[in-house]
């Protein structure tokens, strides 16, 4: 029986991962879910929702107030002793994901937090796997093709990328002989079949702009740059993670859970535009004008982060050799964005809070 310890609850990916793992309930002893004290109400509600949507019992979803930035995760000695004896799988998803975050809080949560979770993992006597959620963007400003085995970068677009890079470096230095799996997702978007998402960041900032500029549509293409942009539906990330974190083939591997056939920035803008307005973009607006016009005041009005634009002009390709090979014959594949984009936009149009 598997006993899971998970950080990042009640976050969306952590919740969806629990739902995925709960599909095989006879293999589950318990989920121990770490949350910060300020998330107590949300964590309780999310746990109750999981009890309604899965076959898990209340005694299989246990909440623990703690903090990854504090030594011993701020857990009591009694709780730690119990976890050190029982936990077989650790999923470390907690991180500060905001692209506009300052360096210090990002370092504290992403780097120090990961080091504390790794120290905790070394005390788990029954541990079978430690699954660490990194990001494909630990590659920083590297261009060209980035392999799954590589961890090399010396400059970054933002503090999020830099601290996630430093966190993975530290993870690799401190993991020792523990069995691990590193998951590096691309830019996560909604469900490939339903478009469902609770997070309106990343590419959704572009949709925010389209909504507020619909009176002047059709819009021009924002520049001629056509860098590949790696958008990946969350269901692919969750299903692949659930499999690779338990399969023997996934031990001590790093996986790019990214789109193996990503689309260029112009194609993605066109998909968004057609799905939202029902017509194609018209004309081209030089990217430098777009960047200059996106002042803090304008960005706030458009509900858009300036940092998002960087991911539409940076030329990088993420190799997925390990992921494709090890997921072969499982039926788990990354759907093509051209098929999922209409559903993503439709969900945004009916669910986003304006």
Coordinates of C-alpha atoms in Angstrom, one line a residue:
X1 CA 0.0 0.0 0.0
X2 CA 1.2 3.5 -0.8
X3 CA 1.4 6.4 1.6
X4 CA 1.8 9.7 -0.1
X5 CA 3.2 13.0 1.3
X6 CA 2.4 15.9 -0.9
X7 CA 3.3 19.6 -0.8
X8 CA 1.6 22.3 -2.8
X9 CA -1.9 21.4 -1.6
X10 CA -4.6 22.8 -2.1
X11 CA -3.1 23.9 -5.4
X12 CA -4.7 22.8 -8.6
X13 CA -2.1 20.4 -9.9
X14 CA -1.7 18.7 -6.5
X15 CA -5.5 18.3 -6.3
X16 CA -5.7 16.9 -9.9
X17 CA -2.8 14.5 -9.2
X18 CA -4.7 13.2 -6.1
X19 CA -7.7 12.6 -8.3
X20 CA -5.6 10.7 -10.8
X21 CA -3.9 8.5 -8.2
X22 CA -7.2 7.8 -6.5
X23 CA -8.4 5.9 -9.6
X24 CA -6.6 2.9 -8.2
X25 CA -7.9 3.2 -4.6
X26 CA -6.9 -0.3 -3.5
X27 CA -3.2 0.6 -3.7
X28 CA -3.6 3.7 -1.5
X29 CA -3.2 3.8 2.3
X30 CA -3.3 7.5 2.8
X31 CA -2.5 11.0 1.5
X32 CA -0.7 13.3 3.9
X33 CA -1.3 16.8 2.5
X34 CA 0.9 19.7 3.6
X35 CA -0.5 23.2 3.5
X36 CA 0.4 26.6 5.1
X37 CA -1.8 27.8 8.0
X38 CA -3.2 30.6 5.9
X39 CA -4.7 28.0 3.4
X40 CA -6.5 26.1 6.1
X41 CA -10.0 27.0 4.9
X42 CA -9.2 26.3 1.3
X43 CA -7.4 23.1 2.0
X44 CA -10.4 21.8 4.1
X45 CA -12.8 22.7 1.3
X46 CA -10.6 21.1 -1.4
X47 CA -10.3 17.9 0.7
X48 CA -14.1 17.8 1.1
X49 CA -14.5 18.2 -2.6
X50 CA -12.1 15.3 -3.2
X51 CA -14.1 13.1 -0.9
X52 CA -17.1 13.8 -3.1
X53 CA -15.4 13.2 -6.4
X54 CA -13.3 10.1 -5.5
X55 CA -13.8 6.9 -3.6
X56 CA -11.3 8.0 -0.9
X57 CA -12.3 7.9 2.7
X58 CA -11.8 10.8 5.2
X59 CA -9.0 8.8 6.9
X60 CA -7.2 8.6 3.6
X61 CA -7.0 12.4 3.1
X62 CA -5.2 13.9 6.1
X63 CA -4.3 17.6 6.3
X64 CA -1.1 18.9 8.0
X65 CA -0.4 22.5 8.6
X66 CA 3.2 23.3 7.9
X67 CA 5.7 25.4 6.0
X68 CA 8.4 24.1 3.6
X69 CA 10.5 27.2 4.3
X70 CA 10.9 26.3 8.0
X71 CA 13.2 23.6 9.4
X72 CA 11.4 20.2 9.7
X73 CA 8.6 21.7 7.6
X74 CA 7.2 23.2 10.9
X75 CA 5.7 19.8 11.7
X76 CA 5.5 18.4 15.2
X77 CA 7.9 15.7 16.4
X78 CA 5.0 13.2 16.7
X79 CA 3.8 13.9 13.2
X80 CA 7.3 13.7 11.7
X81 CA 7.9 10.3 13.4
X82 CA 4.7 8.9 11.9
X83 CA 5.5 10.2 8.4
X84 CA 9.1 9.0 8.5
X85 CA 7.8 5.5 9.2
X86 CA 4.9 5.4 6.8
X87 CA 5.6 7.6 3.7
X88 CA 6.4 5.7 0.5
X89 CA 6.0 8.5 -2.1
X90 CA 6.8 12.2 -1.8
X91 CA 5.4 14.7 -4.4
X92 CA 7.0 18.1 -4.0
X93 CA 4.9 20.6 -6.0
X94 CA 5.0 23.6 -3.7
X95 CA 6.7 26.6 -5.3
X96 CA 6.3 30.3 -6.0
X97 CA 5.2 30.3 -9.7
X98 CA 4.6 34.0 -10.2
X99 CA 6.7 35.3 -13.1
X100 CA 6.8 38.8 -11.6
X101 CA 7.9 37.7 -8.2
X102 CA 10.8 39.3 -6.3
X103 CA 13.9 37.2 -5.9
X104 CA 14.0 36.9 -2.1
X105 CA 10.6 35.2 -1.6
X106 CA 11.2 33.0 -4.7
X107 CA 14.5 31.9 -3.3
X108 CA 13.1 31.2 0.1
X109 CA 10.2 29.1 -1.2
X110 CA 11.7 27.5 -4.3
X111 CA 15.3 26.8 -3.1
X112 CA 15.2 26.7 0.7
X113 CA 11.8 25.0 0.6
X114 CA 13.0 22.3 -1.7
X115 CA 16.1 21.7 0.4
X116 CA 13.9 21.3 3.5
X117 CA 11.7 18.8 1.7
X118 CA 14.7 16.8 0.5
X119 CA 16.1 16.7 4.1
X120 CA 12.7 15.4 5.2
X121 CA 12.8 12.7 2.4
X122 CA 16.1 11.4 3.7
X123 CA 14.4 10.5 7.0
X124 CA 11.6 8.5 5.3
X125 CA 12.6 4.9 5.9
X126 CA 10.0 3.3 3.5
X127 CA 10.5 5.8 0.6
X128 CA 10.1 4.3 -2.8
X129 CA 10.1 7.6 -4.9
X130 CA 10.6 11.3 -4.4
X131 CA 8.9 13.2 -7.2
X132 CA 10.1 16.8 -7.7
X133 CA 8.2 19.2 -9.9
X134 CA 10.7 21.5 -11.6
X135 CA 10.0 23.3 -14.9
X136 CA 11.3 23.1 -18.4
X137 CA 12.3 26.8 -18.0
X138 CA 15.3 26.0 -15.7
X139 CA 17.0 26.3 -19.1
X140 CA 16.8 30.1 -18.7
X141 CA 17.9 32.1 -21.8
X142 CA 19.4 29.1 -23.5
X143 CA 18.4 28.7 -27.1
X144 CA 18.3 25.8 -29.5
X145 CA 17.5 22.3 -28.2
X146 CA 17.6 21.5 -24.5
X147 CA 17.9 17.8 -23.5
X148 CA 16.2 16.3 -20.5
X149 CA 19.5 15.3 -19.0
X150 CA 20.8 18.8 -19.1
X151 CA 20.8 21.4 -16.4
X152 CA 22.9 24.3 -17.7
X153 CA 22.0 28.0 -17.6
X154 CA 23.7 31.2 -16.5
X155 CA 21.1 33.8 -17.3
X156 CA 17.3 33.9 -16.8
X157 CA 14.2 35.9 -17.8
X158 CA 13.0 36.3 -14.2
X159 CA 13.5 35.3 -10.6
X160 CA 11.1 32.4 -11.0
X161 CA 13.3 30.7 -13.6
X162 CA 16.5 31.4 -11.7
X163 CA 15.3 30.1 -8.4
X164 CA 13.8 27.0 -9.9
X165 CA 17.1 26.4 -11.6
X166 CA 19.0 26.8 -8.3
X167 CA 16.4 24.5 -6.6
X168 CA 17.0 21.7 -9.1
X169 CA 20.7 22.1 -8.8
X170 CA 20.5 21.8 -5.1
X171 CA 18.0 18.9 -5.4
X172 CA 20.5 17.0 -7.5
X173 CA 23.4 17.8 -5.1
X174 CA 21.4 16.7 -2.0
X175 CA 19.3 13.8 -3.3
X176 CA 22.1 11.2 -2.6
X177 CA 20.9 7.6 -3.2
X178 CA 17.2 8.3 -2.8
X179 CA 15.1 7.1 -5.8
X180 CA 13.7 10.2 -7.6
X181 CA 11.9 11.4 -10.6
X182 CA 12.1 15.0 -11.8
X183 CA 9.1 16.4 -13.7
X184 CA 9.7 19.5 -15.9
X185 CA 6.4 20.8 -17.4
X186 CA 6.1 23.4 -20.0
X187 CA 3.5 26.2 -19.7
X188 CA 0.5 24.5 -18.3
X189 CA -2.9 25.3 -19.8
X190 CA -6.4 23.9 -19.5
X191 CA -7.7 20.4 -19.9
X192 CA -7.3 19.1 -23.5
X193 CA -10.9 17.9 -23.7
X194 CA -12.9 20.4 -21.5
X195 CA -10.6 23.4 -21.4
X196 CA -11.0 23.4 -17.6
X197 CA -8.6 25.5 -15.6
X198 CA -8.7 27.5 -12.3
X199 CA -5.6 29.7 -13.2
X200 CA -5.9 32.6 -15.6
X201 CA -2.2 33.2 -16.1
X202 CA 0.3 32.5 -18.9
X203 CA -1.4 32.4 -22.3
X204 CA -4.7 33.5 -20.6
X205 CA -3.2 37.0 -20.3
X206 CA -3.3 37.2 -24.1
X207 CA -7.0 36.3 -23.9
X208 CA -7.5 39.0 -21.3
X209 CA -6.1 41.5 -23.8
X210 CA -8.3 40.2 -26.6
X211 CA -11.4 40.5 -24.4
X212 CA -10.6 44.2 -23.6
X213 CA -9.6 45.0 -27.2
X214 CA -12.5 43.3 -28.9
X215 CA -14.0 46.6 -30.1
X216 CA -11.0 47.1 -32.4
X217 CA -10.7 43.5 -33.6
X218 CA -9.3 42.0 -35.8
X219 CA -5.9 42.6 -34.1
X220 CA -2.5 42.6 -35.8
X221 CA 0.1 40.0 -35.2
X222 CA 2.4 41.2 -32.4
X223 CA 5.6 41.2 -34.4
X224 CA 7.2 38.7 -36.8
X225 CA 9.0 36.6 -34.2
X226 CA 7.9 32.9 -34.5
X227 CA 9.7 31.3 -31.6
X228 CA 8.3 27.9 -30.5
X229 CA 6.0 28.3 -27.5
X230 CA 5.5 25.2 -25.3
X231 CA 1.9 25.0 -24.1
X232 CA 0.9 21.7 -22.5
X233 CA -2.6 20.6 -21.2
X234 CA -2.6 19.8 -17.6
X235 CA -4.3 16.4 -18.1
X236 CA -1.2 15.2 -20.0
X237 CA 1.1 16.5 -17.2
X238 CA -1.0 14.8 -14.5
X239 CA -1.4 11.4 -16.3
X240 CA 2.2 11.2 -17.4
X241 CA 3.4 12.1 -13.8
X242 CA 1.2 9.5 -12.2
X243 CA 2.6 6.8 -14.5
X244 CA 6.3 7.8 -14.5
X245 CA 6.4 8.4 -10.7
X246 CA 5.5 4.7 -10.1
X247 CA 6.9 2.8 -13.1
X248 CA 10.4 1.4 -12.5
X249 CA 11.5 2.9 -15.7
X250 CA 11.1 6.4 -14.2
X251 CA 13.6 6.0 -11.3
X252 CA 16.3 8.6 -11.4
X253 CA 15.0 10.1 -14.6
X254 CA 14.2 13.7 -15.6
X255 CA 11.3 14.3 -18.0
X256 CA 10.3 17.2 -20.1
X257 CA 6.5 17.0 -20.0
X258 CA 6.3 19.5 -22.9
X259 CA 4.7 19.5 -26.3
X260 CA 7.0 17.3 -28.6
X261 CA 5.7 19.2 -31.6
X262 CA 5.2 22.8 -30.3
X263 CA 3.7 25.6 -32.4
X264 CA 5.3 28.9 -33.2
X265 CA 4.2 32.2 -31.5
X266 CA 2.4 33.5 -34.6
X267 CA 0.5 30.2 -35.0
X268 CA -0.6 30.3 -31.4
X269 CA -1.7 33.9 -31.6
X270 CA -3.7 33.1 -34.7
X271 CA -5.3 30.1 -33.0
X272 CA -6.3 32.3 -30.0
X273 CA -7.5 35.0 -32.3
X274 CA -9.6 32.7 -34.5
X275 CA -11.1 30.9 -31.5
X276 CA -11.9 34.1 -29.7
X277 CA -13.1 36.4 -32.6
X278 CA -14.0 33.9 -35.3
X279 CA -11.6 35.6 -37.7
X280 CA -7.9 35.8 -38.5
X281 CA -5.6 38.6 -37.4
X282 CA -4.9 41.4 -39.8
X283 CA -1.6 43.2 -40.2
X284 CA 1.6 43.2 -38.1
X285 CA 2.5 45.5 -35.3
X286 CA 6.3 45.6 -34.6
X287 CA 7.0 43.8 -31.4
X288 CA 9.1 46.6 -30.0
X289 CA 5.9 48.8 -30.1
X290 CA 4.0 46.1 -28.3
X291 CA 6.6 45.8 -25.6
X292 CA 7.0 49.6 -25.3
X293 CA 3.2 50.1 -25.1
X294 CA 2.8 47.5 -22.3
X295 CA 3.6 49.9 -19.5
X296 CA 2.7 48.9 -15.9
X297 CA -0.5 51.0 -16.2
X298 CA -1.5 49.4 -19.5
X299 CA -0.5 45.9 -18.3
X300 CA -2.8 46.3 -15.3
X301 CA -5.6 47.5 -17.5
X302 CA -5.2 44.5 -19.8
X303 CA -4.8 42.2 -16.7
X304 CA -1.5 41.0 -18.3
X305 CA 2.0 40.4 -17.0
X306 CA 4.8 42.0 -19.0
X307 CA 7.0 38.9 -18.4
X308 CA 4.6 36.7 -20.4
X309 CA 5.8 38.3 -23.6
X310 CA 9.3 36.9 -23.1
X311 CA 8.0 33.4 -23.7
X312 CA 6.6 34.3 -27.1
X313 CA 10.0 35.5 -28.5
X314 CA 12.6 33.2 -26.9
X315 CA 13.7 30.5 -29.4
X316 CA 14.1 27.2 -27.5
X317 CA 13.1 23.6 -28.2
X318 CA 12.7 21.0 -25.4
X319 CA 13.7 17.5 -26.3
X320 CA 11.2 14.8 -25.1
X321 CA 13.1 11.6 -25.9
X322 CA 12.9 10.2 -22.4
X323 CA 9.2 11.1 -21.9
X324 CA 8.1 9.7 -25.3
X325 CA 10.1 6.5 -24.9
X326 CA 9.0 5.7 -21.4
X327 CA 5.3 6.6 -22.1
X328 CA 5.2 4.4 -25.2
X329 CA 2.4 1.9 -25.1
X330 CA 0.6 3.7 -22.2
X331 CA -1.7 5.7 -24.4
X332 CA -0.5 8.9 -22.7
X333 CA 0.4 11.4 -25.3
X334 CA 0.4 15.2 -25.5
X335 CA -2.6 16.3 -27.7
X336 CA -1.9 18.8 -30.5
X337 CA -2.6 22.4 -29.5
X338 CA -4.6 23.1 -32.6
X339 CA -7.2 20.6 -31.4
X340 CA -7.3 21.8 -27.8
X341 CA -7.2 25.5 -28.3
X342 CA -10.9 26.0 -29.2
X343 CA -11.9 24.2 -26.0
X344 CA -9.4 26.3 -23.9
X345 CA -10.8 29.6 -25.4
X346 CA -14.4 28.4 -25.0
X347 CA -13.8 27.6 -21.3
X348 CA -12.2 31.0 -20.8
X349 CA -15.2 32.8 -22.4
X350 CA -17.7 31.0 -20.2
X351 CA -15.8 30.8 -16.9
X352 CA -13.3 33.7 -16.6
X353 CA -14.3 36.3 -14.0
X354 CA -14.1 39.7 -15.8

